[in-house]
Amino acid sequence: DQQVKQNSPSLSVQEGRISILNCDYTNSMFDYFLWYKKYPAEGPTFLISISSIKDKNEDGRFTVFLNKSAKHLSLHIVPSQPGDSAVYFCAARTTSGTYKYIFGTGTRLKVLA
Amino acid sequence: DSGVTQTPKHLITATGQRVTLRCSPRSGDLSVYWYQQSLDQGLQFLIQYYNGEERAKGNILERFSAQQFPDLHSELNLSSLELGDSALYFCASSVEGSGGLFFGSGTQLSVL
């Protein structure tokens, strides 16, 4: 049962344009959502997060939007840069007893110069 | 540098063997999580420890086990290895309630 889904395995975007990465979830008990970026041969690194009580969080070029009614979140990167090329994982946290983080399968973003 | 250290970086072994992966969490973090990433798969949660005690179990096989020691480092033991166990194994640590995980650079396990 995949509770966190990233339906687009890959995305290509021109440098300077907007990248939009999407994530859907099924569990209404998730209280926190996170995006991680992963370069080859490295561990995932934390990018940005959002609490379930908010609908938007912004950090520089990165903005995460949360639509609770649709159980959908998205990551916007504006403007996209070649260095943003990486795999992006969406994650959701549940606090039933302990903190547990469920990850999606990732979206490979390629920013074309 | 996340502050989470995993050793070894690479491990090549044969089917049927047993290996141990090691993780040192960030200073002050009491929670350690183990994840497995197979080819084209997401990060599959295996197991979590908090201050030496098992807190949660995910899709961890019975052939796999883990523990967290008094100095908070953790080890993941994989036994009777099969070809399908070849994967990247990540360790992550966190301060409970902080809202995020900090990952090590992973151990690439190849079972031949």
PDB file of C-alpha atoms in Angstrom:
ATOM      1  CA  ASP A   1       0.000   0.000   0.000  1.00  0.00           C
ATOM      2  CA  GLN A   2       1.771   3.112  -1.255  1.00  0.00           C
ATOM      3  CA  GLN A   3       0.636   5.898   1.074  1.00  0.00           C
ATOM      4  CA  VAL A   4       2.781   8.541  -0.621  1.00  0.00           C
ATOM      5  CA  LYS A   5       2.848   8.627  -4.409  1.00  0.00           C
ATOM      6  CA  GLN A   6       4.917  10.533  -6.890  1.00  0.00           C
ATOM      7  CA  ASN A   7       3.364   9.618 -10.205  1.00  0.00           C
ATOM      8  CA  SER A   8       5.917  11.324 -12.437  1.00  0.00           C
ATOM      9  CA  PRO A   9       9.195   9.405 -12.496  1.00  0.00           C
ATOM     10  CA  SER A  10      10.925  12.193 -14.413  1.00  0.00           C
ATOM     11  CA  LEU A  11      10.592  15.818 -15.449  1.00  0.00           C
ATOM     12  CA  SER A  12      12.627  18.012 -17.788  1.00  0.00           C
ATOM     13  CA  VAL A  13      12.511  21.792 -17.543  1.00  0.00           C
ATOM     14  CA  GLN A  14      14.365  24.588 -19.281  1.00  0.00           C
ATOM     15  CA  GLU A  15      16.717  26.677 -17.158  1.00  0.00           C
ATOM     16  CA  GLY A  16      14.961  29.761 -15.784  1.00  0.00           C
ATOM     17  CA  ARG A  17      11.489  28.244 -16.022  1.00  0.00           C
ATOM     18  CA  ILE A  18       9.346  26.855 -13.220  1.00  0.00           C
ATOM     19  CA  SER A  19       9.647  23.240 -12.090  1.00  0.00           C
ATOM     20  CA  ILE A  20       6.575  21.724 -10.472  1.00  0.00           C
ATOM     21  CA  LEU A  21       6.901  18.391  -8.714  1.00  0.00           C
ATOM     22  CA  ASN A  22       3.786  16.680  -7.439  1.00  0.00           C
ATOM     23  CA  CYS A  23       2.974  14.288  -4.640  1.00  0.00           C
ATOM     24  CA  ASP A  24      -0.253  12.612  -3.537  1.00  0.00           C
ATOM     25  CA  TYR A  25      -0.979  10.921  -0.226  1.00  0.00           C
ATOM     26  CA  THR A  26      -3.748   8.768   1.161  1.00  0.00           C
ATOM     27  CA  ASN A  27      -3.383   8.968   4.940  1.00  0.00           C
ATOM     28  CA  SER A  28      -5.242  11.852   6.605  1.00  0.00           C
ATOM     29  CA  MET A  29      -3.187  11.334   9.777  1.00  0.00           C
ATOM     30  CA  PHE A  30       0.009  12.726   8.269  1.00  0.00           C
ATOM     31  CA  ASP A  31       0.908  15.881  10.198  1.00  0.00           C
ATOM     32  CA  TYR A  32       4.032  17.039   8.397  1.00  0.00           C
ATOM     33  CA  PHE A  33       5.298  16.895   4.821  1.00  0.00           C
ATOM     34  CA  LEU A  34       8.845  17.223   3.593  1.00  0.00           C
ATOM     35  CA  TRP A  35      10.783  17.394   0.340  1.00  0.00           C
ATOM     36  CA  TYR A  36      14.251  15.938  -0.009  1.00  0.00           C
ATOM     37  CA  LYS A  37      16.737  16.294  -2.818  1.00  0.00           C
ATOM     38  CA  LYS A  38      19.146  13.525  -3.726  1.00  0.00           C
ATOM     39  CA  TYR A  39      22.235  13.688  -5.903  1.00  0.00           C
ATOM     40  CA  PRO A  40      23.896  10.469  -7.156  1.00  0.00           C
ATOM     41  CA  ALA A  41      26.121   8.738  -4.596  1.00  0.00           C
ATOM     42  CA  GLU A  42      24.836  10.975  -1.799  1.00  0.00           C
ATOM     43  CA  GLY A  43      22.165  10.658   0.842  1.00  0.00           C
ATOM     44  CA  PRO A  44      18.930  12.643   0.565  1.00  0.00           C
ATOM     45  CA  THR A  45      19.169  16.173   1.902  1.00  0.00           C
ATOM     46  CA  PHE A  46      16.310  18.100   3.446  1.00  0.00           C
ATOM     47  CA  LEU A  47      14.940  20.857   1.231  1.00  0.00           C
ATOM     48  CA  ILE A  48      11.706  22.275   2.611  1.00  0.00           C
ATOM     49  CA  SER A  49       8.770  21.201   4.752  1.00  0.00           C
ATOM     50  CA  ILE A  50       5.218  22.163   5.598  1.00  0.00           C
ATOM     51  CA  SER A  51       2.969  21.484   8.534  1.00  0.00           C
ATOM     52  CA  SER A  52      -0.468  20.042   7.842  1.00  0.00           C
ATOM     53  CA  ILE A  53      -2.048  23.157   9.367  1.00  0.00           C
ATOM     54  CA  LYS A  54      -0.573  25.374   6.663  1.00  0.00           C
ATOM     55  CA  ASP A  55      -1.152  25.530   2.922  1.00  0.00           C
ATOM     56  CA  LYS A  56       2.049  27.208   1.767  1.00  0.00           C
ATOM     57  CA  ASN A  57       5.658  27.509   2.812  1.00  0.00           C
ATOM     58  CA  GLU A  58       8.314  29.433   0.951  1.00  0.00           C
ATOM     59  CA  ASP A  59      12.101  29.370   1.164  1.00  0.00           C
ATOM     60  CA  GLY A  60      13.941  31.311  -1.485  1.00  0.00           C
ATOM     61  CA  ARG A  61      13.347  29.709  -4.868  1.00  0.00           C
ATOM     62  CA  PHE A  62      11.420  26.823  -3.313  1.00  0.00           C
ATOM     63  CA  THR A  63       7.732  26.867  -2.384  1.00  0.00           C
ATOM     64  CA  VAL A  64       5.659  23.967  -1.166  1.00  0.00           C
ATOM     65  CA  PHE A  65       1.880  24.009  -1.479  1.00  0.00           C
ATOM     66  CA  LEU A  66      -0.456  21.722   0.447  1.00  0.00           C
ATOM     67  CA  ASN A  67      -4.038  20.989  -0.599  1.00  0.00           C
ATOM     68  CA  LYS A  68      -5.479  18.910   2.224  1.00  0.00           C
ATOM     69  CA  SER A  69      -8.866  18.354   0.627  1.00  0.00           C
ATOM     70  CA  ALA A  70      -7.183  16.842  -2.423  1.00  0.00           C
ATOM     71  CA  LYS A  71      -4.464  15.157  -0.347  1.00  0.00           C
ATOM     72  CA  HIS A  72      -1.930  16.699  -2.691  1.00  0.00           C
ATOM     73  CA  LEU A  73       1.249  18.672  -2.293  1.00  0.00           C
ATOM     74  CA  SER A  74       3.556  20.231  -4.800  1.00  0.00           C
ATOM     75  CA  LEU A  75       7.024  21.710  -4.871  1.00  0.00           C
ATOM     76  CA  HIS A  76       7.650  24.738  -7.065  1.00  0.00           C
ATOM     77  CA  ILE A  77      11.172  25.755  -8.017  1.00  0.00           C
ATOM     78  CA  VAL A  78      11.470  29.200  -9.581  1.00  0.00           C
ATOM     79  CA  PRO A  79      13.667  29.899 -11.442  1.00  0.00           C
ATOM     80  CA  SER A  80      15.041  26.424 -12.124  1.00  0.00           C
ATOM     81  CA  GLN A  81      18.818  26.087 -12.339  1.00  0.00           C
ATOM     82  CA  PRO A  82      20.988  23.285 -13.762  1.00  0.00           C
ATOM     83  CA  GLY A  83      22.230  22.572 -10.225  1.00  0.00           C
ATOM     84  CA  ASP A  84      18.665  21.653  -9.276  1.00  0.00           C
ATOM     85  CA  SER A  85      18.949  18.512 -11.413  1.00  0.00           C
ATOM     86  CA  ALA A  86      18.494  15.688  -8.926  1.00  0.00           C
ATOM     87  CA  VAL A  87      15.944  13.188  -7.658  1.00  0.00           C
ATOM     88  CA  TYR A  88      13.292  14.763  -5.437  1.00  0.00           C
ATOM     89  CA  PHE A  89      11.517  12.721  -2.791  1.00  0.00           C
ATOM     90  CA  CYS A  90       8.304  13.692  -1.127  1.00  0.00           C
ATOM     91  CA  ALA A  91       7.864  12.413   2.441  1.00  0.00           C
ATOM     92  CA  ALA A  92       5.060  12.453   4.966  1.00  0.00           C
ATOM     93  CA  ARG A  93       5.261  12.058   8.715  1.00  0.00           C
ATOM     94  CA  THR A  94       2.837  10.232  10.958  1.00  0.00           C
ATOM     95  CA  THR A  95       2.950  10.457  14.731  1.00  0.00           C
ATOM     96  CA  SER A  96       0.951   7.401  15.754  1.00  0.00           C
ATOM     97  CA  GLY A  97       3.063   6.302  18.703  1.00  0.00           C
ATOM     98  CA  THR A  98       6.316   7.491  17.204  1.00  0.00           C
ATOM     99  CA  TYR A  99       7.475   9.621  14.320  1.00  0.00           C
ATOM    100  CA  LYS A 100       7.442   7.604  11.126  1.00  0.00           C
ATOM    101  CA  TYR A 101       8.397   8.993   7.726  1.00  0.00           C
ATOM    102  CA  ILE A 102       6.936   7.537   4.536  1.00  0.00           C
ATOM    103  CA  PHE A 103       8.657   8.382   1.270  1.00  0.00           C
ATOM    104  CA  GLY A 104       7.454   8.484  -2.301  1.00  0.00           C
ATOM    105  CA  THR A 105       9.355   6.834  -5.144  1.00  0.00           C
ATOM    106  CA  GLY A 106      10.956  10.079  -6.286  1.00  0.00           C
ATOM    107  CA  THR A 107      10.907  12.290  -9.369  1.00  0.00           C
ATOM    108  CA  ARG A 108      14.084  12.804 -11.386  1.00  0.00           C
ATOM    109  CA  LEU A 109      14.309  16.472 -12.363  1.00  0.00           C
ATOM    110  CA  LYS A 110      16.558  17.513 -15.214  1.00  0.00           C
ATOM    111  CA  VAL A 111      17.066  21.220 -15.772  1.00  0.00           C
ATOM    112  CA  LEU A 112      18.311  21.916 -19.266  1.00  0.00           C
ATOM    113  CA  ALA A 113      20.782  24.762 -19.807  1.00  0.00           C
TER     114      ALA A 113
ATOM    115  CA  ASP B   1      27.753  17.138   5.539  1.00  0.00           C
ATOM    116  CA  SER B   2      24.656  15.932   7.411  1.00  0.00           C
ATOM    117  CA  GLY B   3      26.617  14.778  10.441  1.00  0.00           C
ATOM    118  CA  VAL B   4      25.380  11.196  10.000  1.00  0.00           C
ATOM    119  CA  THR B   5      28.160   8.723   9.267  1.00  0.00           C
ATOM    120  CA  GLN B   6      27.641   5.388   7.565  1.00  0.00           C
ATOM    121  CA  THR B   7      30.242   2.705   7.025  1.00  0.00           C
ATOM    122  CA  PRO B   8      31.236   1.061   4.803  1.00  0.00           C
ATOM    123  CA  LYS B   9      30.350   3.039   1.685  1.00  0.00           C
ATOM    124  CA  HIS B  10      30.455  -0.041  -0.498  1.00  0.00           C
ATOM    125  CA  LEU B  11      30.068  -3.716   0.298  1.00  0.00           C
ATOM    126  CA  ILE B  12      30.336  -6.605  -2.129  1.00  0.00           C
ATOM    127  CA  THR B  13      29.492 -10.071  -0.894  1.00  0.00           C
ATOM    128  CA  ALA B  14      28.066 -13.392  -1.995  1.00  0.00           C
ATOM    129  CA  THR B  15      24.666 -14.973  -1.571  1.00  0.00           C
ATOM    130  CA  GLY B  16      24.159 -16.674   1.762  1.00  0.00           C
ATOM    131  CA  GLN B  17      26.592 -14.403   3.575  1.00  0.00           C
ATOM    132  CA  ARG B  18      25.990 -12.042   6.485  1.00  0.00           C
ATOM    133  CA  VAL B  19      26.988  -8.373   6.664  1.00  0.00           C
ATOM    134  CA  THR B  20      26.792  -5.555   9.183  1.00  0.00           C
ATOM    135  CA  LEU B  21      26.149  -1.936   8.266  1.00  0.00           C
ATOM    136  CA  ARG B  22      27.038   0.745  10.763  1.00  0.00           C
ATOM    137  CA  CYS B  23      25.583   4.179  11.425  1.00  0.00           C
ATOM    138  CA  SER B  24      26.599   6.994  13.753  1.00  0.00           C
ATOM    139  CA  PRO B  25      23.837   9.591  14.185  1.00  0.00           C
ATOM    140  CA  ARG B  26      24.276  13.331  14.474  1.00  0.00           C
ATOM    141  CA  SER B  27      25.454  14.500  17.857  1.00  0.00           C
ATOM    142  CA  GLY B  28      22.444  14.782  20.142  1.00  0.00           C
ATOM    143  CA  ASP B  29      20.032  12.826  17.949  1.00  0.00           C
ATOM    144  CA  LEU B  30      18.419   9.936  19.796  1.00  0.00           C
ATOM    145  CA  SER B  31      16.439   8.473  16.893  1.00  0.00           C
ATOM    146  CA  VAL B  32      17.940   6.332  14.154  1.00  0.00           C
ATOM    147  CA  TYR B  33      16.018   5.164  11.104  1.00  0.00           C
ATOM    148  CA  TRP B  34      17.055   2.623   8.472  1.00  0.00           C
ATOM    149  CA  TYR B  35      15.824   2.771   4.890  1.00  0.00           C
ATOM    150  CA  GLN B  36      16.411   0.610   1.832  1.00  0.00           C
ATOM    151  CA  GLN B  37      16.465   1.981  -1.701  1.00  0.00           C
ATOM    152  CA  SER B  38      16.383  -0.595  -4.471  1.00  0.00           C
ATOM    153  CA  LEU B  39      16.770   0.264  -8.146  1.00  0.00           C
ATOM    154  CA  ASP B  40      14.014   2.661  -9.251  1.00  0.00           C
ATOM    155  CA  GLN B  41      12.314   2.318  -5.898  1.00  0.00           C
ATOM    156  CA  GLY B  42      11.630   4.880  -3.279  1.00  0.00           C
ATOM    157  CA  LEU B  43      13.021   4.811   0.217  1.00  0.00           C
ATOM    158  CA  GLN B  44      11.475   1.840   1.992  1.00  0.00           C
ATOM    159  CA  PHE B  45      11.354   2.207   5.758  1.00  0.00           C
ATOM    160  CA  LEU B  46      12.915  -0.725   7.568  1.00  0.00           C
ATOM    161  CA  ILE B  47      13.152   0.050  11.267  1.00  0.00           C
ATOM    162  CA  GLN B  48      13.488   2.853  13.826  1.00  0.00           C
ATOM    163  CA  TYR B  49      15.277   3.017  17.160  1.00  0.00           C
ATOM    164  CA  TYR B  50      14.988   5.650  19.841  1.00  0.00           C
ATOM    165  CA  ASN B  51      17.569   5.842  22.607  1.00  0.00           C
ATOM    166  CA  GLY B  52      18.382   2.163  22.349  1.00  0.00           C
ATOM    167  CA  GLU B  53      14.854   0.837  22.006  1.00  0.00           C
ATOM    168  CA  GLU B  54      13.039  -0.343  18.909  1.00  0.00           C
ATOM    169  CA  ARG B  55      10.218   2.096  18.155  1.00  0.00           C
ATOM    170  CA  ALA B  56       8.762   1.100  14.804  1.00  0.00           C
ATOM    171  CA  LYS B  57       9.126  -1.584  12.197  1.00  0.00           C
ATOM    172  CA  GLY B  58       8.457  -1.285   8.518  1.00  0.00           C
ATOM    173  CA  ASN B  59       9.068  -3.669   5.653  1.00  0.00           C
ATOM    174  CA  ILE B  60      11.988  -5.405   7.309  1.00  0.00           C
ATOM    175  CA  LEU B  61      12.641  -9.038   6.479  1.00  0.00           C
ATOM    176  CA  GLU B  62      13.109 -11.585   9.239  1.00  0.00           C
ATOM    177  CA  ARG B  63      16.649 -12.163   7.914  1.00  0.00           C
ATOM    178  CA  PHE B  64      17.423  -8.547   8.838  1.00  0.00           C
ATOM    179  CA  SER B  65      17.889  -7.205  12.336  1.00  0.00           C
ATOM    180  CA  ALA B  66      19.147  -4.029  13.908  1.00  0.00           C
ATOM    181  CA  GLN B  67      20.141  -2.581  17.233  1.00  0.00           C
ATOM    182  CA  GLN B  68      21.110   0.725  18.766  1.00  0.00           C
ATOM    183  CA  PHE B  69      23.899   0.790  21.295  1.00  0.00           C
ATOM    184  CA  PRO B  70      24.319   2.920  24.450  1.00  0.00           C
ATOM    185  CA  ASP B  71      26.534   5.362  22.545  1.00  0.00           C
ATOM    186  CA  LEU B  72      23.574   5.702  20.105  1.00  0.00           C
ATOM    187  CA  HIS B  73      25.300   4.247  17.082  1.00  0.00           C
ATOM    188  CA  SER B  74      23.262   1.642  15.255  1.00  0.00           C
ATOM    189  CA  GLU B  75      23.992  -1.484  13.272  1.00  0.00           C
ATOM    190  CA  LEU B  76      21.868  -3.192  10.646  1.00  0.00           C
ATOM    191  CA  ASN B  77      22.586  -6.899  10.255  1.00  0.00           C
ATOM    192  CA  LEU B  78      21.629  -8.632   7.018  1.00  0.00           C
ATOM    193  CA  SER B  79      21.947 -12.418   6.912  1.00  0.00           C
ATOM    194  CA  SER B  80      21.386 -15.233   4.415  1.00  0.00           C
ATOM    195  CA  LEU B  81      21.801 -12.633   1.726  1.00  0.00           C
ATOM    196  CA  GLU B  82      19.991 -12.983  -1.578  1.00  0.00           C
ATOM    197  CA  LEU B  83      20.562 -11.267  -4.912  1.00  0.00           C
ATOM    198  CA  GLY B  84      17.458  -9.150  -4.308  1.00  0.00           C
ATOM    199  CA  ASP B  85      19.003  -7.633  -1.189  1.00  0.00           C
ATOM    200  CA  SER B  86      21.348  -5.617  -3.378  1.00  0.00           C
ATOM    201  CA  ALA B  87      20.401  -2.011  -2.678  1.00  0.00           C
ATOM    202  CA  LEU B  88      21.420   1.261  -1.122  1.00  0.00           C
ATOM    203  CA  TYR B  89      20.890   1.249   2.617  1.00  0.00           C
ATOM    204  CA  PHE B  90      20.476   4.613   4.296  1.00  0.00           C
ATOM    205  CA  CYS B  91      20.582   5.528   7.906  1.00  0.00           C
ATOM    206  CA  ALA B  92      18.965   8.749   9.120  1.00  0.00           C
ATOM    207  CA  SER B  93      18.786  10.421  12.495  1.00  0.00           C
ATOM    208  CA  SER B  94      16.540  13.033  14.021  1.00  0.00           C
ATOM    209  CA  VAL B  95      15.650  14.911  17.129  1.00  0.00           C
ATOM    210  CA  GLU B  96      12.148  13.739  17.941  1.00  0.00           C
ATOM    211  CA  GLY B  97       9.681  16.480  17.175  1.00  0.00           C
ATOM    212  CA  SER B  98      12.010  18.498  14.982  1.00  0.00           C
ATOM    213  CA  GLY B  99      10.180  17.473  11.841  1.00  0.00           C
ATOM    214  CA  GLY B 100      13.029  16.180   9.739  1.00  0.00           C
ATOM    215  CA  LEU B 101      15.473  13.399   9.070  1.00  0.00           C
ATOM    216  CA  PHE B 102      19.159  13.800   8.372  1.00  0.00           C
ATOM    217  CA  PHE B 103      20.569  11.100   6.136  1.00  0.00           C
ATOM    218  CA  GLY B 104      23.968   9.522   5.848  1.00  0.00           C
ATOM    219  CA  SER B 105      25.514   8.951   2.433  1.00  0.00           C
ATOM    220  CA  GLY B 106      24.448   5.325   2.404  1.00  0.00           C
ATOM    221  CA  THR B 107      25.997   1.896   2.026  1.00  0.00           C
ATOM    222  CA  GLN B 108      25.809   0.352  -1.427  1.00  0.00           C
ATOM    223  CA  LEU B 109      25.390  -3.391  -0.964  1.00  0.00           C
ATOM    224  CA  SER B 110      26.014  -5.680  -3.905  1.00  0.00           C
ATOM    225  CA  VAL B 111      25.178  -9.355  -3.490  1.00  0.00           C
ATOM    226  CA  LEU B 112      26.740 -11.496  -6.223  1.00  0.00           C
TER     227      LEU B 112
END
